[in-house]
Amino acid sequence: MSALALKGPYWVTSRQHRRALWTALALAGTAVAVLIASRLWSDSTAEALRATGCTYDSLDPSCFQPARVYADGQWLARHLVEYAALGMLVLPVLLGAFVAGPVLARELETGTYRLAWTQSVSPARWLAAKVAVPAALVLTAVPLLSLVFFWSWSTGPSHTFPTHWHEPTMFVSFGIVPTAHALLGLALGTAVGVVVRRTVVAMGVTFLFTGAALALLSRLRDDLWTVRTVTGSVTLDGEVWRLGSGMLTSSGERLLWEDCWVVRSGDARQCMTDRGGVVEFVDTHPASHYWPLQFVESGICLALAALATLLAFRVLRARHP
């Protein structure tokens, strides 16, 4: 933030929580280092394999050990990416709990907010400062993390041992969704902190609300954009998000494979044809649906974040006109 932005209550907020802010920056730096390490490790193992003149799928016995070393290195690089993805997944929950508890509820619970309000700082401006400082950190650090994550994931071990864009931890780790999720967590934490006004309770409630919101979004994600249905002889590569599959009857009725696997696990296709199935189908989200899904989910998050923030300011104004 600029020097101008850090005047008054903004400077006070950043000063009060400087340790937490520095810790957040250190964690972000650690995540970037892990992602860079994953990318470099993936490159080094690939280069070591090329230096032997072998390929990963070579049947030459002399290549078995180099191929195994390569596979172990690529798996390690992939695991580093997955650990970073888990961090991106829980980031909105942690951010929301921090804003709800230490930033807002603790001051409202102990009454220290009164000191700021006696210094020509209105309640609305006080709350705006409390929200603006972590929001500035989110808007600075999370997009950077998303870009580094995409670079590490898309150019590293994703080719030999792929993780796909539609996997829950991957989808929320790059693009614009991570920033939208973080802002939603911040907004929910703001609303809960102002309403609950008890530090520990506010953190727990925010944890539950934010976790539930993110879980619901994950559950509904495949319905956020129109599904593409492929019929006939179906051959799909790994970039396609496969959803429901089965067979269509002559009248267009959908028969799902799982129904026949339960009824007659030994002969699912015969079960399908007995029920009138004539052609196979698969519901999919191709790779071209990635950005539409990202935009729709981000829009939902930002709308919910705006409503939560508005609620926080209205509650504060009602209690402290």
PDB file of C-alpha atoms in Angstrom:
ATOM      1  CA  MET A   1       0.000   0.000   0.000  1.00  0.00           C
ATOM      2  CA  SER A   2       1.152   3.558  -0.658  1.00  0.00           C
ATOM      3  CA  ALA A   3       2.143   5.985   2.047  1.00  0.00           C
ATOM      4  CA  LEU A   4      -1.135   7.860   1.501  1.00  0.00           C
ATOM      5  CA  ALA A   5      -3.175   4.702   2.007  1.00  0.00           C
ATOM      6  CA  LEU A   6      -1.398   3.953   5.263  1.00  0.00           C
ATOM      7  CA  LYS A   7      -2.445   7.128   7.005  1.00  0.00           C
ATOM      8  CA  GLY A   8      -4.905   7.262   9.887  1.00  0.00           C
ATOM      9  CA  PRO A   9      -6.842   4.064  10.698  1.00  0.00           C
ATOM     10  CA  TYR A  10      -5.180   2.211   7.826  1.00  0.00           C
ATOM     11  CA  TRP A  11      -1.756   2.764   9.340  1.00  0.00           C
ATOM     12  CA  VAL A  12      -3.091   1.798  12.783  1.00  0.00           C
ATOM     13  CA  THR A  13      -4.576  -1.441  11.433  1.00  0.00           C
ATOM     14  CA  SER A  14      -1.404  -2.417   9.603  1.00  0.00           C
ATOM     15  CA  ARG A  15       0.629  -1.554  12.688  1.00  0.00           C
ATOM     16  CA  GLN A  16      -1.637  -3.543  15.025  1.00  0.00           C
ATOM     17  CA  HIS A  17      -1.451  -6.665  12.903  1.00  0.00           C
ATOM     18  CA  ARG A  18       2.020  -6.265  11.441  1.00  0.00           C
ATOM     19  CA  ARG A  19       3.167  -9.646  12.748  1.00  0.00           C
ATOM     20  CA  ALA A  20       0.235 -11.413  11.117  1.00  0.00           C
ATOM     21  CA  LEU A  21       0.799  -9.493   7.877  1.00  0.00           C
ATOM     22  CA  TRP A  22       4.492 -10.336   7.829  1.00  0.00           C
ATOM     23  CA  THR A  23       3.667 -13.956   8.613  1.00  0.00           C
ATOM     24  CA  ALA A  24       1.201 -14.037   5.712  1.00  0.00           C
ATOM     25  CA  LEU A  25       3.824 -12.607   3.375  1.00  0.00           C
ATOM     26  CA  ALA A  26       6.354 -15.159   4.614  1.00  0.00           C
ATOM     27  CA  LEU A  27       3.892 -17.995   3.980  1.00  0.00           C
ATOM     28  CA  ALA A  28       3.172 -16.639   0.502  1.00  0.00           C
ATOM     29  CA  GLY A  29       6.900 -16.494  -0.156  1.00  0.00           C
ATOM     30  CA  THR A  30       7.272 -20.068   1.072  1.00  0.00           C
ATOM     31  CA  ALA A  31       4.488 -21.212  -1.260  1.00  0.00           C
ATOM     32  CA  VAL A  32       6.191 -19.495  -4.199  1.00  0.00           C
ATOM     33  CA  ALA A  33       9.486 -21.151  -3.271  1.00  0.00           C
ATOM     34  CA  VAL A  34       7.800 -24.573  -3.079  1.00  0.00           C
ATOM     35  CA  LEU A  35       6.217 -24.109  -6.504  1.00  0.00           C
ATOM     36  CA  ILE A  36       9.487 -22.956  -8.054  1.00  0.00           C
ATOM     37  CA  ALA A  37      11.276 -25.895  -6.432  1.00  0.00           C
ATOM     38  CA  SER A  38       8.691 -28.272  -7.892  1.00  0.00           C
ATOM     39  CA  ARG A  39       9.227 -26.847 -11.364  1.00  0.00           C
ATOM     40  CA  LEU A  40      13.029 -26.955 -11.124  1.00  0.00           C
ATOM     41  CA  TRP A  41      13.018 -30.447  -9.656  1.00  0.00           C
ATOM     42  CA  SER A  42      10.772 -31.655 -12.465  1.00  0.00           C
ATOM     43  CA  ASP A  43      13.131 -30.134 -15.034  1.00  0.00           C
ATOM     44  CA  SER A  44      16.237 -31.608 -13.412  1.00  0.00           C
ATOM     45  CA  THR A  45      14.850 -35.146 -13.349  1.00  0.00           C
ATOM     46  CA  ALA A  46      13.735 -34.849 -16.987  1.00  0.00           C
ATOM     47  CA  GLU A  47      17.170 -33.580 -17.998  1.00  0.00           C
ATOM     48  CA  ALA A  48      18.878 -36.400 -16.083  1.00  0.00           C
ATOM     49  CA  LEU A  49      16.758 -38.958 -17.937  1.00  0.00           C
ATOM     50  CA  ARG A  50      17.514 -37.386 -21.324  1.00  0.00           C
ATOM     51  CA  ALA A  51      21.237 -37.441 -20.510  1.00  0.00           C
ATOM     52  CA  THR A  52      21.123 -41.248 -20.235  1.00  0.00           C
ATOM     53  CA  GLY A  53      19.625 -41.541 -23.725  1.00  0.00           C
ATOM     54  CA  CYS A  54      16.578 -43.313 -22.265  1.00  0.00           C
ATOM     55  CA  THR A  55      12.876 -42.548 -22.316  1.00  0.00           C
ATOM     56  CA  TYR A  56      10.376 -43.133 -19.551  1.00  0.00           C
ATOM     57  CA  ASP A  57       8.598 -45.938 -21.446  1.00  0.00           C
ATOM     58  CA  SER A  58      11.743 -47.593 -22.796  1.00  0.00           C
ATOM     59  CA  LEU A  59      11.863 -51.404 -22.561  1.00  0.00           C
ATOM     60  CA  ASP A  60      15.671 -51.502 -22.500  1.00  0.00           C
ATOM     61  CA  PRO A  61      16.695 -53.071 -19.140  1.00  0.00           C
ATOM     62  CA  SER A  62      19.495 -50.527 -18.779  1.00  0.00           C
ATOM     63  CA  CYS A  63      16.850 -47.768 -18.738  1.00  0.00           C
ATOM     64  CA  PHE A  64      14.769 -49.231 -15.903  1.00  0.00           C
ATOM     65  CA  GLN A  65      16.739 -47.556 -13.109  1.00  0.00           C
ATOM     66  CA  PRO A  66      16.987 -44.100 -14.787  1.00  0.00           C
ATOM     67  CA  ALA A  67      13.265 -44.290 -15.529  1.00  0.00           C
ATOM     68  CA  ARG A  68      12.539 -45.162 -11.913  1.00  0.00           C
ATOM     69  CA  VAL A  69      14.641 -42.229 -10.680  1.00  0.00           C
ATOM     70  CA  TYR A  70      12.794 -39.998 -13.125  1.00  0.00           C
ATOM     71  CA  ALA A  71       9.394 -41.256 -11.929  1.00  0.00           C
ATOM     72  CA  ASP A  72      10.324 -40.738  -8.273  1.00  0.00           C
ATOM     73  CA  GLY A  73      11.447 -37.186  -9.008  1.00  0.00           C
ATOM     74  CA  GLN A  74       8.300 -36.367 -10.953  1.00  0.00           C
ATOM     75  CA  TRP A  75       6.089 -37.754  -8.195  1.00  0.00           C
ATOM     76  CA  LEU A  76       7.909 -35.611  -5.652  1.00  0.00           C
ATOM     77  CA  ALA A  77       7.437 -32.547  -7.844  1.00  0.00           C
ATOM     78  CA  ARG A  78       3.755 -33.366  -8.227  1.00  0.00           C
ATOM     79  CA  HIS A  79       3.312 -33.767  -4.478  1.00  0.00           C
ATOM     80  CA  LEU A  80       4.844 -30.324  -3.918  1.00  0.00           C
ATOM     81  CA  VAL A  81       2.246 -28.854  -6.278  1.00  0.00           C
ATOM     82  CA  GLU A  82      -0.527 -30.740  -4.490  1.00  0.00           C
ATOM     83  CA  TYR A  83       0.611 -29.443  -1.099  1.00  0.00           C
ATOM     84  CA  ALA A  84       0.519 -25.897  -2.459  1.00  0.00           C
ATOM     85  CA  ALA A  85      -2.969 -26.564  -3.835  1.00  0.00           C
ATOM     86  CA  LEU A  86      -4.174 -27.653  -0.401  1.00  0.00           C
ATOM     87  CA  GLY A  87      -2.847 -24.380   0.992  1.00  0.00           C
ATOM     88  CA  MET A  88      -4.790 -22.430  -1.637  1.00  0.00           C
ATOM     89  CA  LEU A  89      -7.890 -24.452  -0.762  1.00  0.00           C
ATOM     90  CA  VAL A  90      -7.864 -23.538   2.945  1.00  0.00           C
ATOM     91  CA  LEU A  91      -6.640 -19.952   2.461  1.00  0.00           C
ATOM     92  CA  PRO A  92     -10.136 -18.348   2.383  1.00  0.00           C
ATOM     93  CA  VAL A  93     -11.129 -20.119   5.605  1.00  0.00           C
ATOM     94  CA  LEU A  94      -7.985 -19.024   7.441  1.00  0.00           C
ATOM     95  CA  LEU A  95      -8.273 -15.480   6.144  1.00  0.00           C
ATOM     96  CA  GLY A  96     -11.923 -15.216   7.146  1.00  0.00           C
ATOM     97  CA  ALA A  97     -11.269 -16.575  10.632  1.00  0.00           C
ATOM     98  CA  PHE A  98      -8.407 -14.114  11.149  1.00  0.00           C
ATOM     99  CA  VAL A  99     -10.502 -11.104  10.081  1.00  0.00           C
ATOM    100  CA  ALA A 100     -13.505 -12.242  12.131  1.00  0.00           C
ATOM    101  CA  GLY A 101     -11.543 -12.874  15.312  1.00  0.00           C
ATOM    102  CA  PRO A 102      -8.294 -10.953  15.918  1.00  0.00           C
ATOM    103  CA  VAL A 103      -9.076  -8.058  13.560  1.00  0.00           C
ATOM    104  CA  LEU A 104     -12.714  -7.275  14.412  1.00  0.00           C
ATOM    105  CA  ALA A 105     -14.356  -9.313  17.162  1.00  0.00           C
ATOM    106  CA  ARG A 106     -11.492  -8.887  19.608  1.00  0.00           C
ATOM    107  CA  GLU A 107     -11.687  -5.090  19.414  1.00  0.00           C
ATOM    108  CA  LEU A 108     -15.476  -5.118  19.665  1.00  0.00           C
ATOM    109  CA  GLU A 109     -15.324  -7.568  22.555  1.00  0.00           C
ATOM    110  CA  THR A 110     -12.714  -5.665  24.567  1.00  0.00           C
ATOM    111  CA  GLY A 111     -13.987  -2.204  23.692  1.00  0.00           C
ATOM    112  CA  THR A 112     -10.690  -0.927  22.283  1.00  0.00           C
ATOM    113  CA  TYR A 113     -12.536   0.310  19.193  1.00  0.00           C
ATOM    114  CA  ARG A 114     -13.775   3.262  21.273  1.00  0.00           C
ATOM    115  CA  LEU A 115     -10.290   4.776  21.307  1.00  0.00           C
ATOM    116  CA  ALA A 116     -10.253   4.978  17.511  1.00  0.00           C
ATOM    117  CA  TRP A 117     -13.757   6.403  17.412  1.00  0.00           C
ATOM    118  CA  THR A 118     -12.788   9.236  19.735  1.00  0.00           C
ATOM    119  CA  GLN A 119     -10.020  10.273  17.291  1.00  0.00           C
ATOM    120  CA  SER A 120     -12.400  11.662  14.645  1.00  0.00           C
ATOM    121  CA  VAL A 121     -12.690   8.226  13.031  1.00  0.00           C
ATOM    122  CA  SER A 122     -16.263   7.202  12.254  1.00  0.00           C
ATOM    123  CA  PRO A 123     -17.406   3.590  12.776  1.00  0.00           C
ATOM    124  CA  ALA A 124     -17.744   3.126   9.010  1.00  0.00           C
ATOM    125  CA  ARG A 125     -14.233   4.425   8.349  1.00  0.00           C
ATOM    126  CA  TRP A 126     -12.858   2.260  11.152  1.00  0.00           C
ATOM    127  CA  LEU A 127     -14.450  -0.850   9.627  1.00  0.00           C
ATOM    128  CA  ALA A 128     -13.322   0.140   6.136  1.00  0.00           C
ATOM    129  CA  ALA A 129      -9.721   0.300   7.354  1.00  0.00           C
ATOM    130  CA  LYS A 130     -10.021  -3.077   9.053  1.00  0.00           C
ATOM    131  CA  VAL A 131     -11.225  -4.607   5.776  1.00  0.00           C
ATOM    132  CA  ALA A 132      -9.014  -2.663   3.366  1.00  0.00           C
ATOM    133  CA  VAL A 133      -5.673  -3.757   4.800  1.00  0.00           C
ATOM    134  CA  PRO A 134      -6.218  -7.544   4.456  1.00  0.00           C
ATOM    135  CA  ALA A 135      -8.059  -6.943   1.156  1.00  0.00           C
ATOM    136  CA  ALA A 136      -4.990  -5.155  -0.222  1.00  0.00           C
ATOM    137  CA  LEU A 137      -2.854  -8.118   0.814  1.00  0.00           C
ATOM    138  CA  VAL A 138      -5.282 -10.528  -0.879  1.00  0.00           C
ATOM    139  CA  LEU A 139      -5.393  -8.537  -4.120  1.00  0.00           C
ATOM    140  CA  THR A 140      -1.603  -8.375  -4.193  1.00  0.00           C
ATOM    141  CA  ALA A 141      -0.499 -11.819  -3.052  1.00  0.00           C
ATOM    142  CA  VAL A 142      -3.204 -14.226  -4.233  1.00  0.00           C
ATOM    143  CA  PRO A 143      -3.070 -13.335  -7.969  1.00  0.00           C
ATOM    144  CA  LEU A 144       0.714 -13.708  -7.816  1.00  0.00           C
ATOM    145  CA  LEU A 145       0.372 -17.096  -6.142  1.00  0.00           C
ATOM    146  CA  SER A 146      -2.177 -18.152  -8.769  1.00  0.00           C
ATOM    147  CA  LEU A 147       0.163 -17.197 -11.622  1.00  0.00           C
ATOM    148  CA  VAL A 148       3.138 -18.995 -10.086  1.00  0.00           C
ATOM    149  CA  PHE A 149       0.975 -22.017  -9.368  1.00  0.00           C
ATOM    150  CA  PHE A 150      -0.227 -22.185 -12.984  1.00  0.00           C
ATOM    151  CA  TRP A 151       3.323 -21.864 -14.282  1.00  0.00           C
ATOM    152  CA  SER A 152       4.589 -24.622 -12.000  1.00  0.00           C
ATOM    153  CA  TRP A 153       1.617 -26.917 -12.637  1.00  0.00           C
ATOM    154  CA  SER A 154       1.288 -26.493 -16.394  1.00  0.00           C
ATOM    155  CA  THR A 155       4.984 -26.793 -17.255  1.00  0.00           C
ATOM    156  CA  GLY A 156       6.131 -29.197 -14.543  1.00  0.00           C
ATOM    157  CA  PRO A 157       5.152 -32.797 -13.715  1.00  0.00           C
ATOM    158  CA  SER A 158       1.616 -32.451 -15.079  1.00  0.00           C
ATOM    159  CA  HIS A 159       2.499 -34.217 -18.333  1.00  0.00           C
ATOM    160  CA  THR A 160       3.949 -37.485 -17.048  1.00  0.00           C
ATOM    161  CA  PHE A 161       1.765 -37.750 -13.938  1.00  0.00           C
ATOM    162  CA  PRO A 162      -1.099 -35.395 -14.739  1.00  0.00           C
ATOM    163  CA  THR A 163      -3.392 -33.530 -12.407  1.00  0.00           C
ATOM    164  CA  HIS A 164      -6.292 -32.052 -14.327  1.00  0.00           C
ATOM    165  CA  TRP A 165      -7.734 -28.539 -14.276  1.00  0.00           C
ATOM    166  CA  HIS A 166     -11.142 -29.764 -13.114  1.00  0.00           C
ATOM    167  CA  GLU A 167      -9.903 -31.505  -9.967  1.00  0.00           C
ATOM    168  CA  PRO A 168     -11.248 -29.609  -6.924  1.00  0.00           C
ATOM    169  CA  THR A 169      -7.869 -28.584  -5.519  1.00  0.00           C
ATOM    170  CA  MET A 170      -6.521 -27.619  -8.947  1.00  0.00           C
ATOM    171  CA  PHE A 171      -9.527 -25.547 -10.033  1.00  0.00           C
ATOM    172  CA  VAL A 172      -9.307 -23.303  -6.956  1.00  0.00           C
ATOM    173  CA  SER A 173      -5.541 -22.811  -7.211  1.00  0.00           C
ATOM    174  CA  PHE A 174      -5.115 -20.825 -10.426  1.00  0.00           C
ATOM    175  CA  GLY A 175      -7.129 -18.457 -12.557  1.00  0.00           C
ATOM    176  CA  ILE A 176      -9.357 -15.843 -10.905  1.00  0.00           C
ATOM    177  CA  VAL A 177     -11.264 -18.158  -8.560  1.00  0.00           C
ATOM    178  CA  PRO A 178      -8.568 -18.166  -5.812  1.00  0.00           C
ATOM    179  CA  THR A 179      -8.805 -14.381  -5.459  1.00  0.00           C
ATOM    180  CA  ALA A 180     -12.619 -14.480  -5.491  1.00  0.00           C
ATOM    181  CA  HIS A 181     -12.644 -17.206  -2.831  1.00  0.00           C
ATOM    182  CA  ALA A 182     -10.231 -15.234  -0.653  1.00  0.00           C
ATOM    183  CA  LEU A 183     -12.379 -12.100  -0.921  1.00  0.00           C
ATOM    184  CA  LEU A 184     -15.461 -14.141  -0.032  1.00  0.00           C
ATOM    185  CA  GLY A 185     -13.698 -15.514   3.060  1.00  0.00           C
ATOM    186  CA  LEU A 186     -12.649 -11.993   4.041  1.00  0.00           C
ATOM    187  CA  ALA A 187     -16.188 -10.651   3.603  1.00  0.00           C
ATOM    188  CA  LEU A 188     -17.800 -13.474   5.558  1.00  0.00           C
ATOM    189  CA  GLY A 189     -15.266 -12.962   8.331  1.00  0.00           C
ATOM    190  CA  THR A 190     -16.083  -9.257   8.374  1.00  0.00           C
ATOM    191  CA  ALA A 191     -19.822  -9.867   8.678  1.00  0.00           C
ATOM    192  CA  VAL A 192     -19.469 -12.554  11.341  1.00  0.00           C
ATOM    193  CA  GLY A 193     -16.974 -10.522  13.357  1.00  0.00           C
ATOM    194  CA  VAL A 194     -19.282  -7.492  13.471  1.00  0.00           C
ATOM    195  CA  VAL A 195     -22.391  -9.546  14.258  1.00  0.00           C
ATOM    196  CA  VAL A 196     -20.958 -12.026  16.784  1.00  0.00           C
ATOM    197  CA  ARG A 197     -18.439  -9.731  18.569  1.00  0.00           C
ATOM    198  CA  ARG A 198     -16.811 -12.654  20.431  1.00  0.00           C
ATOM    199  CA  THR A 199     -13.327 -13.586  19.249  1.00  0.00           C
ATOM    200  CA  VAL A 200     -13.309 -17.371  19.529  1.00  0.00           C
ATOM    201  CA  VAL A 201     -16.963 -17.812  18.583  1.00  0.00           C
ATOM    202  CA  ALA A 202     -16.563 -15.516  15.569  1.00  0.00           C
ATOM    203  CA  MET A 203     -13.569 -17.501  14.337  1.00  0.00           C
ATOM    204  CA  GLY A 204     -15.453 -20.779  14.694  1.00  0.00           C
ATOM    205  CA  VAL A 205     -18.595 -19.485  12.974  1.00  0.00           C
ATOM    206  CA  THR A 206     -16.544 -18.015  10.123  1.00  0.00           C
ATOM    207  CA  PHE A 207     -14.697 -21.288   9.717  1.00  0.00           C
ATOM    208  CA  LEU A 208     -18.004 -23.137   9.382  1.00  0.00           C
ATOM    209  CA  PHE A 209     -19.685 -20.578   7.105  1.00  0.00           C
ATOM    210  CA  THR A 210     -16.730 -20.172   4.770  1.00  0.00           C
ATOM    211  CA  GLY A 211     -16.065 -23.906   4.619  1.00  0.00           C
ATOM    212  CA  ALA A 212     -19.735 -24.594   3.896  1.00  0.00           C
ATOM    213  CA  ALA A 213     -19.851 -21.925   1.168  1.00  0.00           C
ATOM    214  CA  LEU A 214     -16.755 -23.293  -0.565  1.00  0.00           C
ATOM    215  CA  ALA A 215     -18.005 -26.880  -0.271  1.00  0.00           C
ATOM    216  CA  LEU A 216     -21.346 -25.871  -1.801  1.00  0.00           C
ATOM    217  CA  LEU A 217     -19.614 -24.092  -4.678  1.00  0.00           C
ATOM    218  CA  SER A 218     -17.495 -27.176  -5.311  1.00  0.00           C
ATOM    219  CA  ARG A 219     -20.611 -29.356  -5.286  1.00  0.00           C
ATOM    220  CA  LEU A 220     -22.455 -27.099  -7.745  1.00  0.00           C
ATOM    221  CA  ARG A 221     -19.462 -26.273  -9.974  1.00  0.00           C
ATOM    222  CA  ASP A 222     -20.332 -28.650 -12.794  1.00  0.00           C
ATOM    223  CA  ASP A 223     -23.759 -27.005 -13.122  1.00  0.00           C
ATOM    224  CA  LEU A 224     -22.418 -23.452 -13.460  1.00  0.00           C
ATOM    225  CA  TRP A 225     -22.065 -23.785 -17.235  1.00  0.00           C
ATOM    226  CA  THR A 226     -23.976 -25.738 -19.861  1.00  0.00           C
ATOM    227  CA  VAL A 227     -22.735 -29.312 -20.108  1.00  0.00           C
ATOM    228  CA  ARG A 228     -21.695 -30.658 -23.514  1.00  0.00           C
ATOM    229  CA  THR A 229     -23.045 -34.124 -24.284  1.00  0.00           C
ATOM    230  CA  VAL A 230     -21.016 -36.425 -26.537  1.00  0.00           C
ATOM    231  CA  THR A 231     -22.795 -39.416 -28.095  1.00  0.00           C
ATOM    232  CA  GLY A 232     -21.718 -42.427 -30.099  1.00  0.00           C
ATOM    233  CA  SER A 233     -18.236 -43.858 -29.876  1.00  0.00           C
ATOM    234  CA  VAL A 234     -16.821 -41.804 -27.012  1.00  0.00           C
ATOM    235  CA  THR A 235     -13.067 -41.138 -26.791  1.00  0.00           C
ATOM    236  CA  LEU A 236     -12.047 -38.380 -24.395  1.00  0.00           C
ATOM    237  CA  ASP A 237      -8.586 -37.220 -23.359  1.00  0.00           C
ATOM    238  CA  GLY A 238      -7.535 -36.161 -19.866  1.00  0.00           C
ATOM    239  CA  GLU A 239      -8.346 -32.471 -20.357  1.00  0.00           C
ATOM    240  CA  VAL A 240     -12.069 -33.224 -20.510  1.00  0.00           C
ATOM    241  CA  TRP A 241     -14.103 -33.222 -17.306  1.00  0.00           C
ATOM    242  CA  ARG A 242     -16.279 -36.317 -17.510  1.00  0.00           C
ATOM    243  CA  LEU A 243     -19.585 -36.075 -15.673  1.00  0.00           C
ATOM    244  CA  GLY A 244     -22.547 -38.430 -16.094  1.00  0.00           C
ATOM    245  CA  SER A 245     -22.421 -41.237 -18.616  1.00  0.00           C
ATOM    246  CA  GLY A 246     -24.675 -44.004 -19.833  1.00  0.00           C
ATOM    247  CA  MET A 247     -26.863 -44.809 -22.826  1.00  0.00           C
ATOM    248  CA  LEU A 248     -29.789 -43.141 -24.544  1.00  0.00           C
ATOM    249  CA  THR A 249     -32.957 -44.978 -25.524  1.00  0.00           C
ATOM    250  CA  SER A 250     -34.665 -44.439 -28.869  1.00  0.00           C
ATOM    251  CA  SER A 251     -36.985 -41.938 -27.152  1.00  0.00           C
ATOM    252  CA  GLY A 252     -34.068 -39.963 -25.680  1.00  0.00           C
ATOM    253  CA  GLU A 253     -34.382 -41.277 -22.123  1.00  0.00           C
ATOM    254  CA  ARG A 254     -31.091 -41.331 -20.222  1.00  0.00           C
ATOM    255  CA  LEU A 255     -29.938 -44.578 -18.636  1.00  0.00           C
ATOM    256  CA  LEU A 256     -26.959 -44.256 -16.285  1.00  0.00           C
ATOM    257  CA  TRP A 257     -24.206 -46.855 -16.075  1.00  0.00           C
ATOM    258  CA  GLU A 258     -24.218 -46.886 -12.283  1.00  0.00           C
ATOM    259  CA  ASP A 259     -27.803 -48.120 -12.239  1.00  0.00           C
ATOM    260  CA  CYS A 260     -26.840 -51.207 -14.203  1.00  0.00           C
ATOM    261  CA  TRP A 261     -23.632 -51.761 -12.273  1.00  0.00           C
ATOM    262  CA  VAL A 262     -25.771 -52.073  -9.162  1.00  0.00           C
ATOM    263  CA  VAL A 263     -28.405 -54.239 -10.798  1.00  0.00           C
ATOM    264  CA  ARG A 264     -26.131 -56.506 -12.772  1.00  0.00           C
ATOM    265  CA  SER A 265     -22.493 -55.787 -12.086  1.00  0.00           C
ATOM    266  CA  GLY A 266     -21.267 -58.638 -14.288  1.00  0.00           C
ATOM    267  CA  ASP A 267     -22.901 -57.436 -17.522  1.00  0.00           C
ATOM    268  CA  ALA A 268     -23.691 -53.724 -17.411  1.00  0.00           C
ATOM    269  CA  ARG A 269     -23.940 -53.314 -21.203  1.00  0.00           C
ATOM    270  CA  GLN A 270     -26.447 -56.158 -21.510  1.00  0.00           C
ATOM    271  CA  CYS A 271     -28.431 -54.571 -18.708  1.00  0.00           C
ATOM    272  CA  MET A 272     -28.450 -51.288 -20.641  1.00  0.00           C
ATOM    273  CA  THR A 273     -29.629 -52.881 -23.895  1.00  0.00           C
ATOM    274  CA  ASP A 274     -32.324 -54.829 -22.028  1.00  0.00           C
ATOM    275  CA  ARG A 275     -33.644 -51.503 -20.749  1.00  0.00           C
ATOM    276  CA  GLY A 276     -33.667 -50.018 -24.258  1.00  0.00           C
ATOM    277  CA  GLY A 277     -30.274 -48.329 -24.500  1.00  0.00           C
ATOM    278  CA  VAL A 278     -29.169 -47.804 -28.112  1.00  0.00           C
ATOM    279  CA  VAL A 279     -26.289 -45.290 -28.036  1.00  0.00           C
ATOM    280  CA  GLU A 280     -23.709 -44.249 -25.452  1.00  0.00           C
ATOM    281  CA  PHE A 281     -23.442 -40.714 -24.113  1.00  0.00           C
ATOM    282  CA  VAL A 282     -21.083 -38.802 -21.841  1.00  0.00           C
ATOM    283  CA  ASP A 283     -21.770 -35.399 -20.273  1.00  0.00           C
ATOM    284  CA  THR A 284     -18.585 -33.341 -20.301  1.00  0.00           C
ATOM    285  CA  HIS A 285     -16.979 -30.001 -19.641  1.00  0.00           C
ATOM    286  CA  PRO A 286     -14.186 -29.672 -22.233  1.00  0.00           C
ATOM    287  CA  ALA A 287     -11.120 -27.571 -21.533  1.00  0.00           C
ATOM    288  CA  SER A 288     -12.793 -24.647 -23.324  1.00  0.00           C
ATOM    289  CA  HIS A 289     -15.278 -24.453 -20.423  1.00  0.00           C
ATOM    290  CA  TYR A 290     -12.530 -23.647 -17.935  1.00  0.00           C
ATOM    291  CA  TRP A 291     -12.785 -19.859 -18.178  1.00  0.00           C
ATOM    292  CA  PRO A 292     -16.602 -19.698 -18.289  1.00  0.00           C
ATOM    293  CA  LEU A 293     -16.713 -21.800 -15.123  1.00  0.00           C
ATOM    294  CA  GLN A 294     -14.069 -19.583 -13.539  1.00  0.00           C
ATOM    295  CA  PHE A 295     -15.949 -16.392 -14.381  1.00  0.00           C
ATOM    296  CA  VAL A 296     -19.333 -17.669 -13.181  1.00  0.00           C
ATOM    297  CA  GLU A 297     -17.997 -18.998  -9.884  1.00  0.00           C
ATOM    298  CA  SER A 298     -15.974 -15.841  -9.297  1.00  0.00           C
ATOM    299  CA  GLY A 299     -19.048 -13.721 -10.001  1.00  0.00           C
ATOM    300  CA  ILE A 300     -21.056 -15.661  -7.441  1.00  0.00           C
ATOM    301  CA  CYS A 301     -18.286 -15.269  -4.859  1.00  0.00           C
ATOM    302  CA  LEU A 302     -17.961 -11.536  -5.444  1.00  0.00           C
ATOM    303  CA  ALA A 303     -21.737 -11.040  -5.236  1.00  0.00           C
ATOM    304  CA  LEU A 304     -21.869 -12.934  -1.938  1.00  0.00           C
ATOM    305  CA  ALA A 305     -18.842 -10.988  -0.690  1.00  0.00           C
ATOM    306  CA  ALA A 306     -20.559  -7.692  -1.531  1.00  0.00           C
ATOM    307  CA  LEU A 307     -23.711  -8.764   0.328  1.00  0.00           C
ATOM    308  CA  ALA A 308     -21.712  -9.878   3.377  1.00  0.00           C
ATOM    309  CA  THR A 309     -19.761  -6.613   3.431  1.00  0.00           C
ATOM    310  CA  LEU A 310     -22.958  -4.574   3.106  1.00  0.00           C
ATOM    311  CA  LEU A 311     -24.467  -6.548   5.989  1.00  0.00           C
ATOM    312  CA  ALA A 312     -21.425  -5.805   8.166  1.00  0.00           C
ATOM    313  CA  PHE A 313     -21.657  -2.049   7.559  1.00  0.00           C
ATOM    314  CA  ARG A 314     -25.425  -2.010   8.112  1.00  0.00           C
ATOM    315  CA  VAL A 315     -25.138  -3.898  11.396  1.00  0.00           C
ATOM    316  CA  LEU A 316     -22.358  -1.608  12.578  1.00  0.00           C
ATOM    317  CA  ARG A 317     -24.383   1.476  11.653  1.00  0.00           C
ATOM    318  CA  ALA A 318     -27.484   0.116  13.409  1.00  0.00           C
ATOM    319  CA  ARG A 319     -25.567  -0.585  16.622  1.00  0.00           C
ATOM    320  CA  HIS A 320     -23.448   2.556  16.520  1.00  0.00           C
ATOM    321  CA  PRO A 321     -25.368   5.248  14.625  1.00  0.00           C
TER     322      PRO A 321
END
